[in-house]
Tab-separated table of C-alpha atoms in Angstrom:
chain	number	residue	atom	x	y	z
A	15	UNK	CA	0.000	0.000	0.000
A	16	UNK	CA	1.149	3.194	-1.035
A	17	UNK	CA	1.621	5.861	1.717
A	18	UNK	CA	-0.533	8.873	1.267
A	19	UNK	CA	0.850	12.753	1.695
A	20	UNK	CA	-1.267	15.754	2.452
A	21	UNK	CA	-0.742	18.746	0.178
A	22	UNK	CA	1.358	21.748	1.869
A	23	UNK	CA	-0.052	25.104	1.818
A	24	UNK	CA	0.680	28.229	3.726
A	25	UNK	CA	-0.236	31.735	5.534
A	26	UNK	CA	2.102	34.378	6.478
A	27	UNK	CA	1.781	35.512	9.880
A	28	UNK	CA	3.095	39.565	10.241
A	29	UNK	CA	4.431	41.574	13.175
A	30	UNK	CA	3.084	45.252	13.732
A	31	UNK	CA	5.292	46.103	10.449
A	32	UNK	CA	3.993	43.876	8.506
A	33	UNK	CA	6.705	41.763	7.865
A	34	UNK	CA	6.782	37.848	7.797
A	35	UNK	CA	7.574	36.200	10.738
A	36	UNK	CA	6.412	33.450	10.685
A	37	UNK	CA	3.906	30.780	8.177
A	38	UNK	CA	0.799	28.683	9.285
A	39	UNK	CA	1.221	25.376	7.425
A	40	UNK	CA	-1.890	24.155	6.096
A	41	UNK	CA	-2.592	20.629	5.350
A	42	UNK	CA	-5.072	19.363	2.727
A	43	UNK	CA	-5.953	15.882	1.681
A	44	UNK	CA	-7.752	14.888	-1.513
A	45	UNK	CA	-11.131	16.559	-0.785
A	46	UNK	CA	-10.950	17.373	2.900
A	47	UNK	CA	-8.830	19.805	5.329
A	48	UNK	CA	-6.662	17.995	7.616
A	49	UNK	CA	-7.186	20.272	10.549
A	50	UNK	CA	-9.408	19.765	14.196
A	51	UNK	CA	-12.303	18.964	12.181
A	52	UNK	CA	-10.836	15.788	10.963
A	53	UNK	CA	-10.819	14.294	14.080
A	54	UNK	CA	-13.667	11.808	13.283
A	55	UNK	CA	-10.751	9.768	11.386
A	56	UNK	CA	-7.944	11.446	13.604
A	57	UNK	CA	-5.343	8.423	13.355
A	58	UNK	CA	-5.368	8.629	9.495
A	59	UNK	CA	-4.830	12.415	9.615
A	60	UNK	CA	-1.755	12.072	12.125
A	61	UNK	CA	-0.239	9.335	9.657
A	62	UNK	CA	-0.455	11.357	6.810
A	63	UNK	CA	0.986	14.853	8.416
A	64	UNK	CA	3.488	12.293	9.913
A	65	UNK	CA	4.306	10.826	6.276
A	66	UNK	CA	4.054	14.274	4.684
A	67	UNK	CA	6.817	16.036	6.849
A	68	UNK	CA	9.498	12.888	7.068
A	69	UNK	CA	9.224	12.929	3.102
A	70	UNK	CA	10.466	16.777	3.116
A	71	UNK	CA	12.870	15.888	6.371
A	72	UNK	CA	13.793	19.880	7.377
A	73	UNK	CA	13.679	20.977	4.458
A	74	UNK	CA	10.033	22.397	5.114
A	75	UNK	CA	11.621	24.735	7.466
A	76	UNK	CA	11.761	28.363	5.792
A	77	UNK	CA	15.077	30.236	6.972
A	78	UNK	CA	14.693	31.839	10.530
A	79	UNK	CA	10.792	31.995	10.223
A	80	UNK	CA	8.606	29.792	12.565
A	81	UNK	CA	6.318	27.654	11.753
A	82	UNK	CA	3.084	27.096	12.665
A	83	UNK	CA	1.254	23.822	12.850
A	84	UNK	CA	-2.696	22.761	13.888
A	85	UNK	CA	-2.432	19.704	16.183
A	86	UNK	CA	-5.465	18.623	17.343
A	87	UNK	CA	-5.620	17.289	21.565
A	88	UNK	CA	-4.813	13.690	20.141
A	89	UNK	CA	-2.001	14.153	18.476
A	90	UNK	CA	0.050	15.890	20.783
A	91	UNK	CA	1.209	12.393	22.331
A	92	UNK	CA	1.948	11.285	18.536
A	93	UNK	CA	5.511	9.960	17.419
A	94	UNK	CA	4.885	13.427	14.851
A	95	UNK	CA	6.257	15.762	17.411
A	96	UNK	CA	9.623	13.632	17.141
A	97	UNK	CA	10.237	14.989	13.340
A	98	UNK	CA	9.882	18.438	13.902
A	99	UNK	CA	12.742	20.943	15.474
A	100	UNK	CA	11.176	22.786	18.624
A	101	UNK	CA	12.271	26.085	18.461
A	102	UNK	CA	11.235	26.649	15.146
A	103	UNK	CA	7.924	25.381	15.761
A	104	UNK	CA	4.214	26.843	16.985
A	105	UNK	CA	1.903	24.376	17.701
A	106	UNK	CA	-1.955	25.686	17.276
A	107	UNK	CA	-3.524	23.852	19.491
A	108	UNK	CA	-6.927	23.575	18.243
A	109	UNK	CA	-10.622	24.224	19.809
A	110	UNK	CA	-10.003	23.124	23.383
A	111	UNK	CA	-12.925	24.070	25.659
A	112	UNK	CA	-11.865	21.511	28.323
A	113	UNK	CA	-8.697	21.208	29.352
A	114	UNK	CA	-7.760	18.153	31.232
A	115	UNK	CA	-5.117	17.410	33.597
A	116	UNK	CA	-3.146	15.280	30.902
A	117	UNK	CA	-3.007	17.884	28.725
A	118	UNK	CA	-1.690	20.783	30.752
A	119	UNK	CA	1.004	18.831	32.111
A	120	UNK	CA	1.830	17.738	28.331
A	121	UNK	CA	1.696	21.361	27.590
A	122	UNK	CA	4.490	22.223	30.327
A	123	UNK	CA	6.485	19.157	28.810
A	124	UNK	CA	6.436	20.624	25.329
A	125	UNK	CA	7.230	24.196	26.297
A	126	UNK	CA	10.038	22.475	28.443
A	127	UNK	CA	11.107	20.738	24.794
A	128	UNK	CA	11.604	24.409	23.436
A	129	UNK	CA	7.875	24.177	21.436
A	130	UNK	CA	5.911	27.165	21.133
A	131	UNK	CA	2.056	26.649	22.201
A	132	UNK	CA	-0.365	28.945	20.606
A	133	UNK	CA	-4.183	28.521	21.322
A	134	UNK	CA	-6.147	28.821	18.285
A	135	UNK	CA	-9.851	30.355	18.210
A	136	UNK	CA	-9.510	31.349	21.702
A	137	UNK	CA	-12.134	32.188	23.837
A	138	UNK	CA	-11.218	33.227	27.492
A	139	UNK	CA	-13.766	31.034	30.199
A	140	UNK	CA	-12.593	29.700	33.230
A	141	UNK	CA	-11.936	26.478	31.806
A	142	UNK	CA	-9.603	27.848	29.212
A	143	UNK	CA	-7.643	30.416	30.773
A	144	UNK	CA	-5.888	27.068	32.521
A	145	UNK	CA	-3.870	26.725	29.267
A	146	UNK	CA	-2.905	30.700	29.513
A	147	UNK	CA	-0.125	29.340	31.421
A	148	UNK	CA	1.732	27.542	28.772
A	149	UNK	CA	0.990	29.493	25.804
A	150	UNK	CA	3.473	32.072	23.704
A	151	UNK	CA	0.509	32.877	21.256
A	152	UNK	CA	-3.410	33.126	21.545
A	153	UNK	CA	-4.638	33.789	17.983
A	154	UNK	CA	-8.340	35.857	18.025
A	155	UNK	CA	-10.210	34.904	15.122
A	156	UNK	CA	-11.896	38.511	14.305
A	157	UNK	CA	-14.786	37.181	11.925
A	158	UNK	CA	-16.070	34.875	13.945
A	159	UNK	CA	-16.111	37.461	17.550
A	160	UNK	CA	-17.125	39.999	15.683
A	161	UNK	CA	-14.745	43.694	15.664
A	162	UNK	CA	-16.907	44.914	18.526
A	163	UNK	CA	-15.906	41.953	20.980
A	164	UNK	CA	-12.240	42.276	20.133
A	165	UNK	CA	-10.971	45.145	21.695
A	166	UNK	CA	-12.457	43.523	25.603
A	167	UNK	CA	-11.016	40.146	24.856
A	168	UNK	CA	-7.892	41.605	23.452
A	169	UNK	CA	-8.177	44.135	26.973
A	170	UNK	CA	-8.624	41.234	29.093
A	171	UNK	CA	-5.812	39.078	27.863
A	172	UNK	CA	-3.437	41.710	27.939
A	173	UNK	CA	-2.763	40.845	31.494
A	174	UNK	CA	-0.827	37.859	30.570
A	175	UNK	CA	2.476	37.744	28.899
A	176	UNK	CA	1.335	36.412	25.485
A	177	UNK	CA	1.657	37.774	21.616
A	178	UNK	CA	-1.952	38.567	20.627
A	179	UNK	CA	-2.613	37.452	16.835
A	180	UNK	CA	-5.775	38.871	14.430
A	181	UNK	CA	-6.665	35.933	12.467
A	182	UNK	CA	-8.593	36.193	9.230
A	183	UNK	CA	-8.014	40.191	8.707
A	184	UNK	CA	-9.964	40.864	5.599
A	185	UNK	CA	-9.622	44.371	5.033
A	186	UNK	CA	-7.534	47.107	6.124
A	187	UNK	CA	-10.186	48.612	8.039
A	188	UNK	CA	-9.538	45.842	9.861
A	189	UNK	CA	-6.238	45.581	9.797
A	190	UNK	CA	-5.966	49.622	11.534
A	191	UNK	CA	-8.444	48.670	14.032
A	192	UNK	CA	-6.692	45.469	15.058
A	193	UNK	CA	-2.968	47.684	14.878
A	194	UNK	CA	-5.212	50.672	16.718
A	195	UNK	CA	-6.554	47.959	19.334
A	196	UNK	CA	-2.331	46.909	20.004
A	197	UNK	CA	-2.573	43.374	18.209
A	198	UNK	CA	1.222	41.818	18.417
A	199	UNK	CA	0.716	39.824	15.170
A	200	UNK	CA	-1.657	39.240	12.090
A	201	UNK	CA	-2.926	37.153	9.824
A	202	UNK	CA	-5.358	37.216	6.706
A	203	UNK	CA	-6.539	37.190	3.817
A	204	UNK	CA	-5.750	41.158	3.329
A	205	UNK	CA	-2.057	40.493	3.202
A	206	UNK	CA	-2.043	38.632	0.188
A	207	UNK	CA	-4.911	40.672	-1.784
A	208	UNK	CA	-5.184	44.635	-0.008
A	209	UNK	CA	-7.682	46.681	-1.802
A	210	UNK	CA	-5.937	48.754	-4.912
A	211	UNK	CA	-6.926	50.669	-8.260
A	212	UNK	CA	-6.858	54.280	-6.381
A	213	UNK	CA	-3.705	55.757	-8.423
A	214	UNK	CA	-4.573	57.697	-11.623
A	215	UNK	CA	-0.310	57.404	-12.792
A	216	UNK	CA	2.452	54.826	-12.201
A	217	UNK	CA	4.997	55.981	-9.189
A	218	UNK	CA	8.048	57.375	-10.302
A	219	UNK	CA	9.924	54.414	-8.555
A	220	UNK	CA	8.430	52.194	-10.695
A	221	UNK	CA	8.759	54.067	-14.267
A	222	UNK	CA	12.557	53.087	-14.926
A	223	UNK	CA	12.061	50.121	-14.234
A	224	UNK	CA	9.368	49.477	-16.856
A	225	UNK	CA	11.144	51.779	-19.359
A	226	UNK	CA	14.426	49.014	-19.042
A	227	UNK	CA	11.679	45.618	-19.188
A	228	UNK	CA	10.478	47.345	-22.327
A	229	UNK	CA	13.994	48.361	-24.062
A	230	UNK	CA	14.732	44.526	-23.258
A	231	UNK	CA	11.833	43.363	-24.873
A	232	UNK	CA	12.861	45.194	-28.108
A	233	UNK	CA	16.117	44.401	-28.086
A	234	UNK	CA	17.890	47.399	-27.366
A	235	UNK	CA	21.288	48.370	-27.625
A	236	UNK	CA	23.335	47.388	-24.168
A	237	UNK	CA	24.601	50.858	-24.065
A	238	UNK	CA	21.203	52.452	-23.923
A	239	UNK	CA	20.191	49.947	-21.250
A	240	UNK	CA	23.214	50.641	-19.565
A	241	UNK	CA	22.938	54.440	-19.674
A	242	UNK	CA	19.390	54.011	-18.579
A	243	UNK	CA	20.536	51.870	-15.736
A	244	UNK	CA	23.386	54.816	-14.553
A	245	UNK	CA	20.559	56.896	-14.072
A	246	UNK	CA	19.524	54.932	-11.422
A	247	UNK	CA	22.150	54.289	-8.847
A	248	UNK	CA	20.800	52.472	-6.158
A	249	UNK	CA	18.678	50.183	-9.183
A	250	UNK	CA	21.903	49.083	-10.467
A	251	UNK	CA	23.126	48.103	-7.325
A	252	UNK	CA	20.415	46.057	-6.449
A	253	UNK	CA	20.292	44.187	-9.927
A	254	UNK	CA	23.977	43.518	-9.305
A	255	UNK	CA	23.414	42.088	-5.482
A	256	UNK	CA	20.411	39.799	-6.528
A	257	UNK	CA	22.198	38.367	-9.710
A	258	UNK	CA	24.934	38.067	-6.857
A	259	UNK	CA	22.831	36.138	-4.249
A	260	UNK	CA	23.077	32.757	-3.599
A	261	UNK	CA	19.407	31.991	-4.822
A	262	UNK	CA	20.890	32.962	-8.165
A	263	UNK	CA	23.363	30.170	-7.958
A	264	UNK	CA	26.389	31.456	-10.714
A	265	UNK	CA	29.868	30.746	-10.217
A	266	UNK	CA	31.457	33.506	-10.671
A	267	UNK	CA	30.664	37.070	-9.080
A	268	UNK	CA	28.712	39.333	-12.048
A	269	UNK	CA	30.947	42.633	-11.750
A	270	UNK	CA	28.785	44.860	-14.522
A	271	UNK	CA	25.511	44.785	-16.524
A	272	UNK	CA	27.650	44.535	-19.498
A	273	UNK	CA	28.968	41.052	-17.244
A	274	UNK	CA	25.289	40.470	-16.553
A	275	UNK	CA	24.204	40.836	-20.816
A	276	UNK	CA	27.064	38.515	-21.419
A	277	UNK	CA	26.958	35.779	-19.169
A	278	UNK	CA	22.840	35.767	-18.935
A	279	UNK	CA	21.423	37.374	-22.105
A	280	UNK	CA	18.307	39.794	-22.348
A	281	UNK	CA	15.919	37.240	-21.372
A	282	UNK	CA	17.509	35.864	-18.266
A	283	UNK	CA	18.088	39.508	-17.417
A	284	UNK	CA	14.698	40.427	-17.732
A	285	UNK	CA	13.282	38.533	-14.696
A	286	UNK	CA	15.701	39.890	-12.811
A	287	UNK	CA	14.406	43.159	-13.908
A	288	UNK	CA	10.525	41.632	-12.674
A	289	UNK	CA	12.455	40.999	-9.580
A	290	UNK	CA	13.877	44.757	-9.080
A	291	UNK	CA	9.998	45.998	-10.148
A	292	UNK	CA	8.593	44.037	-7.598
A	293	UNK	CA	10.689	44.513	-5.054
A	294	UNK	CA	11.025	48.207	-5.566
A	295	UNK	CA	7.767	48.819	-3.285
A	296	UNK	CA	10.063	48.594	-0.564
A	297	UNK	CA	11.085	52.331	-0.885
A	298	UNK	CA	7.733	53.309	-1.931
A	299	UNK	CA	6.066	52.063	1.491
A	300	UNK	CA	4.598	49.090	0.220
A	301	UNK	CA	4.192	46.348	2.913
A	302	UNK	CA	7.709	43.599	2.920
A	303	UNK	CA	4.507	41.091	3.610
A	304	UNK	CA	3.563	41.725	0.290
A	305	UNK	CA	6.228	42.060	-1.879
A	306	UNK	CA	7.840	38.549	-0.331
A	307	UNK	CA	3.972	37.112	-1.739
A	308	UNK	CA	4.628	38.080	-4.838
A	309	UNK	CA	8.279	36.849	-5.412
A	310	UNK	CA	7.467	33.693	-3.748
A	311	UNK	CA	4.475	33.411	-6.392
A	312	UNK	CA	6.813	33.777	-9.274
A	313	UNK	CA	9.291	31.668	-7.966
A	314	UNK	CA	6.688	28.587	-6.967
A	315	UNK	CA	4.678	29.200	-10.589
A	316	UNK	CA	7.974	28.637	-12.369
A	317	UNK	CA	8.829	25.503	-10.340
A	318	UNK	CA	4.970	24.153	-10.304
A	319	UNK	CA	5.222	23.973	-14.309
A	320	UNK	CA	8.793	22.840	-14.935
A	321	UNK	CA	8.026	19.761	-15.444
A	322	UNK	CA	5.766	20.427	-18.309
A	323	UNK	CA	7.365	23.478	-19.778
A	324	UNK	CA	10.999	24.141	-20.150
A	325	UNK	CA	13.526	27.435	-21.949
A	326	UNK	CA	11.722	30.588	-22.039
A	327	UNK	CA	8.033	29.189	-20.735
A	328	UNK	CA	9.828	28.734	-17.506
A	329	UNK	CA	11.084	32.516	-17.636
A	330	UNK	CA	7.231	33.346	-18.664
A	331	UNK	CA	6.176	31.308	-15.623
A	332	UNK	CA	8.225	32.968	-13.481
A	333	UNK	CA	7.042	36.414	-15.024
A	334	UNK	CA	3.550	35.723	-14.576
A	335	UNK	CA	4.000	35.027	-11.098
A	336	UNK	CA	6.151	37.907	-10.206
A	337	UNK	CA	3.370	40.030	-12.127
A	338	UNK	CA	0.333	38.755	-10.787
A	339	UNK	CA	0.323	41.076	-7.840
A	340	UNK	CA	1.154	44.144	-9.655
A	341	UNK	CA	-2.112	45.559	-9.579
A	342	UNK	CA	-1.910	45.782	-5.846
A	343	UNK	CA	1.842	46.831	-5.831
A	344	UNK	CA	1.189	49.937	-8.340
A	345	UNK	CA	-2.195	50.187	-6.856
A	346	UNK	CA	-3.818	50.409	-10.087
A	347	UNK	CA	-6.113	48.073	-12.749
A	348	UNK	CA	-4.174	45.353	-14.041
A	349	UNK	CA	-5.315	46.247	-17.620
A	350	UNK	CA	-4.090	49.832	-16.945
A	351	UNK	CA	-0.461	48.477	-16.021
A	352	UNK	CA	-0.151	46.236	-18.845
A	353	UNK	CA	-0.983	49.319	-21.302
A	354	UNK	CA	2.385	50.219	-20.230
A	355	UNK	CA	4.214	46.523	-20.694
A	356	UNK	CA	5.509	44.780	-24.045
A	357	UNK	CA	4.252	40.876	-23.099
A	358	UNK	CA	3.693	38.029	-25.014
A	359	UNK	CA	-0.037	37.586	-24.962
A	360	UNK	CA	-0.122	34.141	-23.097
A	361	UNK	CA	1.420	36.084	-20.257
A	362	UNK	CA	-1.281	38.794	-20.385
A	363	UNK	CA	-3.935	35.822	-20.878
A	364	UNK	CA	-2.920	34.587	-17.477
A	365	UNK	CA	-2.376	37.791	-15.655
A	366	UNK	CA	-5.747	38.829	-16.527
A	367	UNK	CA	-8.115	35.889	-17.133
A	368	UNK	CA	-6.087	32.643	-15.328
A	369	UNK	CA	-5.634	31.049	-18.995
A	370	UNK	CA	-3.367	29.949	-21.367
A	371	UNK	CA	-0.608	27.843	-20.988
A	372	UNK	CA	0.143	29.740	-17.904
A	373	UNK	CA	-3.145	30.822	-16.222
A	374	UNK	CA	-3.594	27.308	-14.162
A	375	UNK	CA	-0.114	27.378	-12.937
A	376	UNK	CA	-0.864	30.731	-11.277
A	377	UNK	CA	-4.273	29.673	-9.890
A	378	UNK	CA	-1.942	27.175	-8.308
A	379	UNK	CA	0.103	29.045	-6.468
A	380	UNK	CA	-2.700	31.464	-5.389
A	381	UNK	CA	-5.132	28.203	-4.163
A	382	UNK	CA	-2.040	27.186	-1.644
A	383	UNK	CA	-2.343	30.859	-0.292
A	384	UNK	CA	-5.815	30.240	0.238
A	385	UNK	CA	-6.596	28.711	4.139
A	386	UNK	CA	-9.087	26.080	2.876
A	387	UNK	CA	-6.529	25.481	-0.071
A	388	UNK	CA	-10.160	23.846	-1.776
A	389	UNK	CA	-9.389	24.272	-4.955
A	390	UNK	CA	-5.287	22.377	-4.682
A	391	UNK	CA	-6.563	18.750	-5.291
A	392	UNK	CA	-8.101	19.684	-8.519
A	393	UNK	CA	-5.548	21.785	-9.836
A	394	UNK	CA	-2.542	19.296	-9.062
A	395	UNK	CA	-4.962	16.535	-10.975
A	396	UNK	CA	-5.362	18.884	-13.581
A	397	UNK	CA	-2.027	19.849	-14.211
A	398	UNK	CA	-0.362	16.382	-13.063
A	399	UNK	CA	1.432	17.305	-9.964
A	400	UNK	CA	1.775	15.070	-6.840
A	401	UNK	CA	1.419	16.040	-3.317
A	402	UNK	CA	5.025	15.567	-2.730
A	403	UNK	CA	5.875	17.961	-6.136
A	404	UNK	CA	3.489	20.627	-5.013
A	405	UNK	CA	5.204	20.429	-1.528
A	406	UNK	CA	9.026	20.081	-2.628
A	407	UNK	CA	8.178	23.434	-5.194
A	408	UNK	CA	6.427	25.345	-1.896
A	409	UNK	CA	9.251	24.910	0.142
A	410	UNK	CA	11.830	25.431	-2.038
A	411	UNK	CA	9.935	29.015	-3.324
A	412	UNK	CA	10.022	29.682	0.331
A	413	UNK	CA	13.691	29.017	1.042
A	414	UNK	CA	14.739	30.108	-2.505
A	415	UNK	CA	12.992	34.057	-1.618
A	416	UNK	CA	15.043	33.768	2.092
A	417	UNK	CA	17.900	33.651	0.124
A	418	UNK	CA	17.796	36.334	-1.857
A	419	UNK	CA	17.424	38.836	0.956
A	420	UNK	CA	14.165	40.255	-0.268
């Protein structure tokens, strides 16, 4: 008998700056969420988490972020603790309304181990505030208690020495009021897809940067590239330190972008150039959150469909994932930004519709971003990708973004 793995999916989890400091793993098999509620078959659910994480060994560890996993009462005595390193580790304990006697005392042996403890869907009773005890993290779920109740539970718990975290943060009206209320972390939909379309023009921060994508795409002279590129100091170095990075991988140390031309060529060069646009919301006050989303995206759409597509479809992938934010980062219509672009017209096909060669890659790489991850078993069907392919490309995306510093 074949053993079965879970799919890996994952949500960032953001300080007060909105930077990543941590992920939520989720865990998906076949047609239903491995998670408290599959406790009616809790045994088979352990198995496969347990199967799913020796397959990766530490590899699913994303540099110095933690990581956070939902264990359910029953598996905390599980031979699945044994595979995973403590202080790296959150586990989200899941739904407890009764704690027993057993249980605390295995809670003051894990937090003894070096594991984090963080109670998910917490609500404070009598019964519960037992656990307070052991617990780095209680994690508010805002939808379900409602904005109104959050601010006296938040009040209430602020008497113990615990990070506070704002689970499922749709908006950014609820985002301010969570930041306004003195949440210590968040979590949400919102960080992956924040309202956009308010700017009328493109930021000057971004405009080089498009001018150089589209003298690539026409092939123009390095010196003009290369004059463009003086213009712009500090976008020059940055090209030079990413091409430079480990996650690059070259063997020797790119000294120019006359180097860069010769040793990669215009289209190599040109997602680095998706990289710099991208990334270049850093200066412009866009959140790190974000802009880590978006490489990861292009990184984990070009892995997803390399073993399909191969040469310059991989470059496309990676384009298209890089892109597929943009609209958010510019904070304008994706239509409007691609006015301004030279692309092939499957890219644009899968930027704005999710077709094409490309478009079910994407909707990939979005669905693992997605908490109930529904629509991942039909996808990896579709586009013949195992469990343990969809999980190897996550992680690596993940490790491969670390490395480049962004």
């Amino acid at each position: 008998m074949t053993q079965e793995h879970a799919f890996i999916g994952r949500q960032p989890i953001l300080n007060r700056q909105q930077q990543i400091i941590g992920y939520e793993l989720l865990f998906r098999l076949n047609q239903e969420a491995i998670s408290a509620e599959f406790s009616s078959d809790m045994h088979a659910g352990t198995n496969v988490l347990v199967n799913t994480i020796s397959n990766m060994g530490t590899d699913w560890l994303v540099g110095n972020k933690l990581a956070f996993i939902n264990v359910a009462e029953s598996m905390l005595e599980s031979n699945f603790l044994e595979l995973l390193q403590p202080q790296r580790v959150i586990l989200e304990i899941v739904e407890t309304t009764q704690p027993t006697e057993d249980l605390l005392n295995r809670l003051r042996d894990l937090r003894a181990q070096g594991f984090g403890i963080a109670l998910d869907d917490f609500v404070l009773t009598p019964q519960t505030a037992s656990m307070i005890e052991f617990s780095n993290y209680i994690k508010l779920d805002i939808q379900q208690l409602g904005m109104a109740q959050v601010p006296i539970l938040s009040k209430e718990l602020r008497r113990f020495p615990l990070l506070q975290v704002a689970e499922k943060v749709e908006t950014k009206d609820e985002f301010m009021k969570c930041l306004d209320i003195g949440m210590d972390c968040f979590q949400g939909f919102y960080f992956a897809h924040p309202e956009t379309l308010s700017a009328k023009v493109i930021n000057p921060g971004y405009a080089n940067i498009l001018q150089l994508l589209n003298m690539l795409r026409n092939n123009a002279e390095i010196r003009d590239i290369e004059n463009a590129l003086k213009r712009d100091v500090a976008l020059s170095f940055k090209l030079l330190r990413y091409i430079n990075s480990a996650g690059f991988g070259l063997s020797c140390e790119i000294q120019s972008f006359r180097h860069a031309v010769t040793i990669l060529g215009y289209q190599k060069l040109y997602r680095w150039l998706t990289l710099l646009l991208v990334t270049a919301g850093a200066d412009t006050g866009t959140p790190p959150a974000l802009l880590k989303t978006a490489v990861t995206r292009g990184r984990l759409v070009e892995l997803l469909g390399s073993h399909l597509l191969d040469g310059q479809d991989k470059d496309n992938l990676f384009i298209v994932g890089m892109f597929s934010l943009l609209d958010v980062l510019l904070d304008m219509p994706m239509d409007k930004i691609l006015e301004t672009l030279i692309l092939p017209e499957s890219v644009t096909d899968a930027l704005m519709e999710r077709t094409g060669i490309y478009g079910p890659f994407l909707e990939l790489a979005e669905a693992c971003e997605d908490p109930e991850m529904a629509e991942v078993p039909r996808l990896c069907e579709q586009l013949q990708i195992t469990p343990e392919m969809l999980n190897r490309s996550h992680v690596q995306a993940l490790n491969w973004v670390e490395e480049l510093g962004v």
